[in-house]
Coordinates of C-alpha atoms and ligand atoms in Angstrom, one line a residue:
X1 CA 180.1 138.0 170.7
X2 CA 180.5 136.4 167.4
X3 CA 178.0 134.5 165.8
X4 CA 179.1 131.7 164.1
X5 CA 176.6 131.0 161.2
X6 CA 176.3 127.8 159.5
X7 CA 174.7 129.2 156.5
X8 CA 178.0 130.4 154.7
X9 CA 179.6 126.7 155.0
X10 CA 177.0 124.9 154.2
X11 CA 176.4 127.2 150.8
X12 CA 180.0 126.4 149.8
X13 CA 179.5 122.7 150.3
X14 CA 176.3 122.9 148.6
X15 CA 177.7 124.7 145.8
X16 CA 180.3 121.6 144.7
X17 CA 177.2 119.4 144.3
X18 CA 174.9 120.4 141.0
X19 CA 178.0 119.8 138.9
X20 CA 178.7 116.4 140.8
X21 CA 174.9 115.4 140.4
X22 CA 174.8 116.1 136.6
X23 CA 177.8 113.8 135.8
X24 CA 176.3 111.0 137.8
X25 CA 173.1 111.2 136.1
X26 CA 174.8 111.6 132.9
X27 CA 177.1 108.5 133.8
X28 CA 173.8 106.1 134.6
X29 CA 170.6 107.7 133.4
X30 CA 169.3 108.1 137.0
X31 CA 170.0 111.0 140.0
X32 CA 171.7 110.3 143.5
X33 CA 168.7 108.8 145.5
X34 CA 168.1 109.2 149.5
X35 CA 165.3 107.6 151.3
X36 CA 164.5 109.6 154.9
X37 CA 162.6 107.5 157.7
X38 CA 161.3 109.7 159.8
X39 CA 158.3 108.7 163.0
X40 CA 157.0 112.0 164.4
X41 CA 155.6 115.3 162.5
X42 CA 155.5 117.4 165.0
X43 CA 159.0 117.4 166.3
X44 CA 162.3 119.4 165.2
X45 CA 163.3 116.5 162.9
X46 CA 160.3 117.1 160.9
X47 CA 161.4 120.5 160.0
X48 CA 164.4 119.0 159.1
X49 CA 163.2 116.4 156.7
X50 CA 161.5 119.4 154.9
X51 CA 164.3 121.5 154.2
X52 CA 166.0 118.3 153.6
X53 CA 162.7 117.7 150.5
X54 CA 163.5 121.5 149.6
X55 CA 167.1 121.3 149.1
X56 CA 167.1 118.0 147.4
X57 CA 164.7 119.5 144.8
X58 CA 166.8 122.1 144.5
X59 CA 169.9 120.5 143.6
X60 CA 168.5 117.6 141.8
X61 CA 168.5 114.6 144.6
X62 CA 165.9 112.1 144.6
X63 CA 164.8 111.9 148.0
X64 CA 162.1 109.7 149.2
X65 CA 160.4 110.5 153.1
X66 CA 159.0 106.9 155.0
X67 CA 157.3 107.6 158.0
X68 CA 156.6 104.1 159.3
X69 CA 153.6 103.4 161.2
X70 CA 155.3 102.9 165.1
X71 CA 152.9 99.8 166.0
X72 CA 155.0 98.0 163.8
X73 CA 157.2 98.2 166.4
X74 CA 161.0 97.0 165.8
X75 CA 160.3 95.0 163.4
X76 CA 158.7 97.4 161.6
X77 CA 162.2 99.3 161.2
X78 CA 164.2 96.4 160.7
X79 CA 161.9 95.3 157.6
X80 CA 162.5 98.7 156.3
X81 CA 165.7 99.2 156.7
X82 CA 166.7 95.9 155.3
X83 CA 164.5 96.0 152.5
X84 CA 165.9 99.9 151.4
X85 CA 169.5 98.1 152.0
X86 CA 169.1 95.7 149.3
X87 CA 166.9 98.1 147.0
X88 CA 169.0 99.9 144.1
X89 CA 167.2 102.3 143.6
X90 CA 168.5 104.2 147.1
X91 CA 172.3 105.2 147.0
X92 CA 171.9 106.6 150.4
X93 CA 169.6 106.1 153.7
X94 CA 169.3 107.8 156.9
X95 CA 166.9 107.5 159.8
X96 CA 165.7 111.1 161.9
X97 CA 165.6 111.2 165.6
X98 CA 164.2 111.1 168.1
X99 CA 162.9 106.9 167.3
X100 CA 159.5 105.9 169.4
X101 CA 160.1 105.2 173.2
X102 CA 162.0 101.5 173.7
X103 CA 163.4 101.9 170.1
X104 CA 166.5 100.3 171.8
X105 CA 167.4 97.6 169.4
X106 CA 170.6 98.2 168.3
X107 CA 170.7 95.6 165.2
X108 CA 168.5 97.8 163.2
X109 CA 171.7 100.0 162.5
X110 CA 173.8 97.3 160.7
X111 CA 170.6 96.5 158.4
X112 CA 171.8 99.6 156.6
X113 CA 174.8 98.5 154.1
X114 CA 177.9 100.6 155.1
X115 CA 177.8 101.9 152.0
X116 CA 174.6 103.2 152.1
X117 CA 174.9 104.7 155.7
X118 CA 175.5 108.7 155.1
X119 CA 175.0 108.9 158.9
X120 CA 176.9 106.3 160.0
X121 CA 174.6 104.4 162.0
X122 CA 176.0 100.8 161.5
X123 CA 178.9 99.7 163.6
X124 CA 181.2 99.4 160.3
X125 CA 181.0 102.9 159.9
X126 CA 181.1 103.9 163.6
X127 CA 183.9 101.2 164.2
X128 CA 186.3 102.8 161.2
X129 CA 185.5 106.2 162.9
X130 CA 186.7 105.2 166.3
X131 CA 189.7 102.9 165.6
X132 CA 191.1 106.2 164.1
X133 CA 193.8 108.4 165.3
X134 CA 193.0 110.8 162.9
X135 CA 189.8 112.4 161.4
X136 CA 191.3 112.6 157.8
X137 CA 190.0 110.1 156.3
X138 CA 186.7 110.8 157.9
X139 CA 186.8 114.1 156.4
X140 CA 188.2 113.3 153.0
X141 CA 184.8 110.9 152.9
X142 CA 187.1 107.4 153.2
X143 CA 183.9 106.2 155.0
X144 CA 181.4 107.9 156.0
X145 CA 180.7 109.9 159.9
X146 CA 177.9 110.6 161.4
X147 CA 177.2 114.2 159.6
X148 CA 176.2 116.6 163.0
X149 CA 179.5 115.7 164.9
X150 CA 181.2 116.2 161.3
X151 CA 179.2 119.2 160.7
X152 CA 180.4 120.5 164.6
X153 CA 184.4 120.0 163.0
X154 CA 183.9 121.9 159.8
X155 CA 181.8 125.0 161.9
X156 CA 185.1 125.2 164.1
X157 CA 187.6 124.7 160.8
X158 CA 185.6 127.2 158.5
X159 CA 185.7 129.9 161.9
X160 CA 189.6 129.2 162.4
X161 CA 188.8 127.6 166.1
X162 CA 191.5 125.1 166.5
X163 CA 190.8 122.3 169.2
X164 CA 193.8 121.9 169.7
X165 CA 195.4 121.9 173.3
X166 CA 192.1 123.2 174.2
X167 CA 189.5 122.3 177.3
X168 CA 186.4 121.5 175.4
X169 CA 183.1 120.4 177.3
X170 CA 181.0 118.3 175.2
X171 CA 177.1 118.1 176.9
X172 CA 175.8 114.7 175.8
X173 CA 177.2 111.2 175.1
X174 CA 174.4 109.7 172.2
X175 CA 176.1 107.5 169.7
X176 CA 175.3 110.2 167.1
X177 CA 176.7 113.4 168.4
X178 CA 178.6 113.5 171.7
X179 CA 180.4 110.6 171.2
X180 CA 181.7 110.9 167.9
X181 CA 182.3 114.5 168.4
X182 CA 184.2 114.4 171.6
X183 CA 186.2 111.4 169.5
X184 CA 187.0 113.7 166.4
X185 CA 188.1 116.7 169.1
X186 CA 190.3 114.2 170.8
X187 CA 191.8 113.3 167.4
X188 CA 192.8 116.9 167.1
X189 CA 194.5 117.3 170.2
X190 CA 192.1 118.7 172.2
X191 CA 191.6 117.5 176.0
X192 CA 188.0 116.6 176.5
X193 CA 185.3 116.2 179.4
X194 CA 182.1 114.6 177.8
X195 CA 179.4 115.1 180.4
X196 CA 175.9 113.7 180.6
X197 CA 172.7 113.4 183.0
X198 CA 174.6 112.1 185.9
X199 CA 177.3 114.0 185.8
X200 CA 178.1 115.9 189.5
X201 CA 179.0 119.1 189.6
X202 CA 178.3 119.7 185.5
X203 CA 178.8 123.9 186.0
X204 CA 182.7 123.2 187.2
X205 CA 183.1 121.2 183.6
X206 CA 181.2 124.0 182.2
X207 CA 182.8 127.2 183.6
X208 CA 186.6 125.4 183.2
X209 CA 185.8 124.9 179.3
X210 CA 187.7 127.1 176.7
X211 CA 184.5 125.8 174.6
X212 CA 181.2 124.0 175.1
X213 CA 179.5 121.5 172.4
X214 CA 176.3 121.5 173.7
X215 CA 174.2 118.3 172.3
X216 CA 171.3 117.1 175.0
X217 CA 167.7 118.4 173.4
X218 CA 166.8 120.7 176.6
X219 CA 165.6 124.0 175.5
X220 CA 167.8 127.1 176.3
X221 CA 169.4 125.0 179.4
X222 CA 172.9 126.6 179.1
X223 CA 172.1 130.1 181.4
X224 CA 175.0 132.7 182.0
X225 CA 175.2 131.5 185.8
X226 CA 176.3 127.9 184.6
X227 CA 178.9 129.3 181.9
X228 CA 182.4 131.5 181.8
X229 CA 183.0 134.3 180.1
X230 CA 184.4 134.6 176.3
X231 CA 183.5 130.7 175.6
X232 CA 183.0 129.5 172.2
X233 CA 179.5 127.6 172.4
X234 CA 178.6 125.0 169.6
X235 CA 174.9 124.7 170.0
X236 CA 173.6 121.4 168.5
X237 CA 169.9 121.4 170.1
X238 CA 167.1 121.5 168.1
X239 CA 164.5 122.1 170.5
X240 CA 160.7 123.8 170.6
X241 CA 160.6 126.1 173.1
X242 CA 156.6 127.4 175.0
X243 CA 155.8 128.9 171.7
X244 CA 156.8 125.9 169.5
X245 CA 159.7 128.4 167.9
X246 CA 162.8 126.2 167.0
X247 CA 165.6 127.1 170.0
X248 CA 169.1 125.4 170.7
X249 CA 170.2 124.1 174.1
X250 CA 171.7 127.4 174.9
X251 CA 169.7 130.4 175.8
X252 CA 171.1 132.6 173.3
X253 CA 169.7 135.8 174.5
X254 CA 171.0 135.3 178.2
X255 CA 174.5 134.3 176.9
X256 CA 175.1 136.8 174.1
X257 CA 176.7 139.4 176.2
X258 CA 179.3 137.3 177.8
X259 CA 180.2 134.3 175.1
X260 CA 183.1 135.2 172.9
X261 CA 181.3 133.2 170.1
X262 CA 178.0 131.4 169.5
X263 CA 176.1 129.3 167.0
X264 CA 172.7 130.7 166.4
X265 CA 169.9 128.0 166.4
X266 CA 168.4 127.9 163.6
X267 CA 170.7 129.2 161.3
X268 CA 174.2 127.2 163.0
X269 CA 175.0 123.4 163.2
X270 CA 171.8 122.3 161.6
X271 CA 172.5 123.8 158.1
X272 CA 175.9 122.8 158.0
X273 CA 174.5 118.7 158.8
X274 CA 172.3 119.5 155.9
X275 CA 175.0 119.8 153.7
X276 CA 177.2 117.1 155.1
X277 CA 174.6 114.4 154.7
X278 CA 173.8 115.9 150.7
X279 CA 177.1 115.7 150.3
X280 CA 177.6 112.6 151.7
X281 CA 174.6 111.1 149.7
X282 CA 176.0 112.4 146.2
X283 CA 179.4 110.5 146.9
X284 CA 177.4 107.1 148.7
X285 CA 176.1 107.3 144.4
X286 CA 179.1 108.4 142.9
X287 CA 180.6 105.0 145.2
X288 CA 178.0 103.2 143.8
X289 CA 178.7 104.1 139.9
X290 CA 182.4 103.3 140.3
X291 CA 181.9 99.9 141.4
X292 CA 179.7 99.0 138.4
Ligands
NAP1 P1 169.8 112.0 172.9 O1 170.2 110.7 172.2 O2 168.5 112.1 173.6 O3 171.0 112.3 173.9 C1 170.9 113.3 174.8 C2 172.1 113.3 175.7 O4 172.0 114.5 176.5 C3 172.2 112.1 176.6 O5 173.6 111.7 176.7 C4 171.8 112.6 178.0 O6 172.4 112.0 179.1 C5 172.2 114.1 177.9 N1 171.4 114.9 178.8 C6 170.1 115.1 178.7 N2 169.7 116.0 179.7 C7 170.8 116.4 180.3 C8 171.1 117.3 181.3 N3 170.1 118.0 181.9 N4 172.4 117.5 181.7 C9 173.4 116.9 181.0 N5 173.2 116.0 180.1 C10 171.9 115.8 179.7 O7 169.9 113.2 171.9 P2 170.8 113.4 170.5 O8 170.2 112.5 169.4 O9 172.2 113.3 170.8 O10 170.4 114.9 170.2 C11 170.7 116.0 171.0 C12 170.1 117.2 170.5 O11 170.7 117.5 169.2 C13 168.6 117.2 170.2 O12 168.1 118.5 170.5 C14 168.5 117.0 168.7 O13 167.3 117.5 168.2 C15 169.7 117.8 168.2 N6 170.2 117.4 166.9 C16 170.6 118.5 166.1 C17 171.0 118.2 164.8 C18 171.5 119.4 164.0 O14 171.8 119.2 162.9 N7 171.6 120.6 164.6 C19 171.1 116.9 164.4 C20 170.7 115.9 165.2 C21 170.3 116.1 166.5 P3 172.2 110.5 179.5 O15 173.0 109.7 178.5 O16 172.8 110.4 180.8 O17 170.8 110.2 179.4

């Protein structure tokens, strides 16, 4: 089996950044700024938004965690997210997942200035992703994508798996992940099943697929018995499994022997959407300093 690590493509993404940062600061006296909202602590994003504190330091990003009190309800968020819209001092925002239960409100997304959405939430963003045939001027950064499904697309570039012509079997139809994903793989010519929790008979779409996306938050649900043999899984989970150790929705262990390739969790998709969404964030500034 072979493991497709995200660490290696997300270092050379990292790596065009420090040089990008010091111009901009050079340019207008201040560095790229993103502001994180994220609810819980004890859930996989929170581990996110610290590697996301450690990596900003690292390179030189300003980034600023709210964790919003969830009594304030919807309001709460749209307050926020209006009022970090219209403030300058934030080139970039994006909101972790999971939100609090009934979080359902939808216009909380197009508080965020298109602009300043590095995870395309809002439906401008969304919209220019969807009304395209292509994916190149998502990837060239024309607007801006939600960064997992992007970070899904570069995995499979930087490994040489080409989509196209291919079955894929995406596991998951959120607004942030399995939709735009199973989008951009249709953009590159691949034929895809997107599947969900209703879906009947989910092993057929499973065992037919050349390769799985896997994006549903169920700890090591994909077995061996529900898969083929020599599939390409894309792991997006981040769950905790019984002993609060970060797993993917694949059980990697029971799949190792018959996948042809895998993306470890942690160590796959998640450090590649790291990258994306600095990246994303140092251009949301460098946007920002060439419309002054
Ligand atoms: P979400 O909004 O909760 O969506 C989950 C989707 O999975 C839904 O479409 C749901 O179907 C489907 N689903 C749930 N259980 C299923 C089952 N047993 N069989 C088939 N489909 C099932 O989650 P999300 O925000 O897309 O996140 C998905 C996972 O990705 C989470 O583990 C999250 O932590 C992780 N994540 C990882 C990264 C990264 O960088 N690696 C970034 C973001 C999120 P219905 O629509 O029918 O309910």
């Amino acid at each position: 089996m072979k493991l497709l690590e995200g660490k290696p493509l997300s270092r050379s993404i990292l790596e065009t950044l420090p040089g990008r940062i010091t111009e901009l600061e050079k340019a207008r006296g201040s560095k790229p700024a993103l502001a994180v909202i994220n609810y819980f602590e004890n859930s996989p994003s929170a581990v996110y938004v610290k590697r996301k504190i450690k990596m900003c330091e690292k390179l030189g990003i300003a980034c600023k965690v709210f964790s919003p009190d969830e009594k304030e309800g919807q309001k709460g968020l749209l307050n926020l997210l209006s009022s970090l819209g219209r403030n300058p001092d934030f080139d970039a925002v994006m909101v972790e997942r999971p939100l609090p239960a009934g979080f359902d409100d939808l216009s909380f997304w197009d508080a965020i200035p298109a602009e300043k959405d590095v995870d395309a939430l809002s439906s401008l963003n969304m919209g220019r992703l969807f009304t395209g045939k292509s994916i190149k001027d998502a990837e060239s950064g024309l607007f801006f994508s939600p960064c997992t499904a992007l970070a899904v697309i570069r995995i499979m570039k930087h490994y040489g798996i080409d989509p196209s012509g291919k079955k894929i079997t995406v596991v998951g139809r959120s607004s942030v992940i399995g939709k735009p994903v199973s989008h951009m793989l249709t953009c590159l010519d691949a034929t895809v099943t997107l599947c969900h929790s209703r879906t009947r008979e989910i092993r057929e779409h499973l065992r037919g697929a050349e390769i799985i996306v896997l994006a549903i938050g169920r700890a090591k649900w994909l077995k061996k018995e529900m898969a083929g043999e020599n599939q390409t899984i894309i792991d997006v989970g981040t769950n905790l499994d019984e002993s609060g150790k970060m797993c993917g929705d694949a059980d990697f262990d029971d799949l190792k022997e018959t996948a042809g390739a895998m993306t470890p969790v942690p160590g796959g998709v998640g450090p590649v959407t790291l990258a994306c969404l600095l990246e994303a964030s140092v251009r949301a500034a460098e946007n920002f300093l060439k419309k002054r």
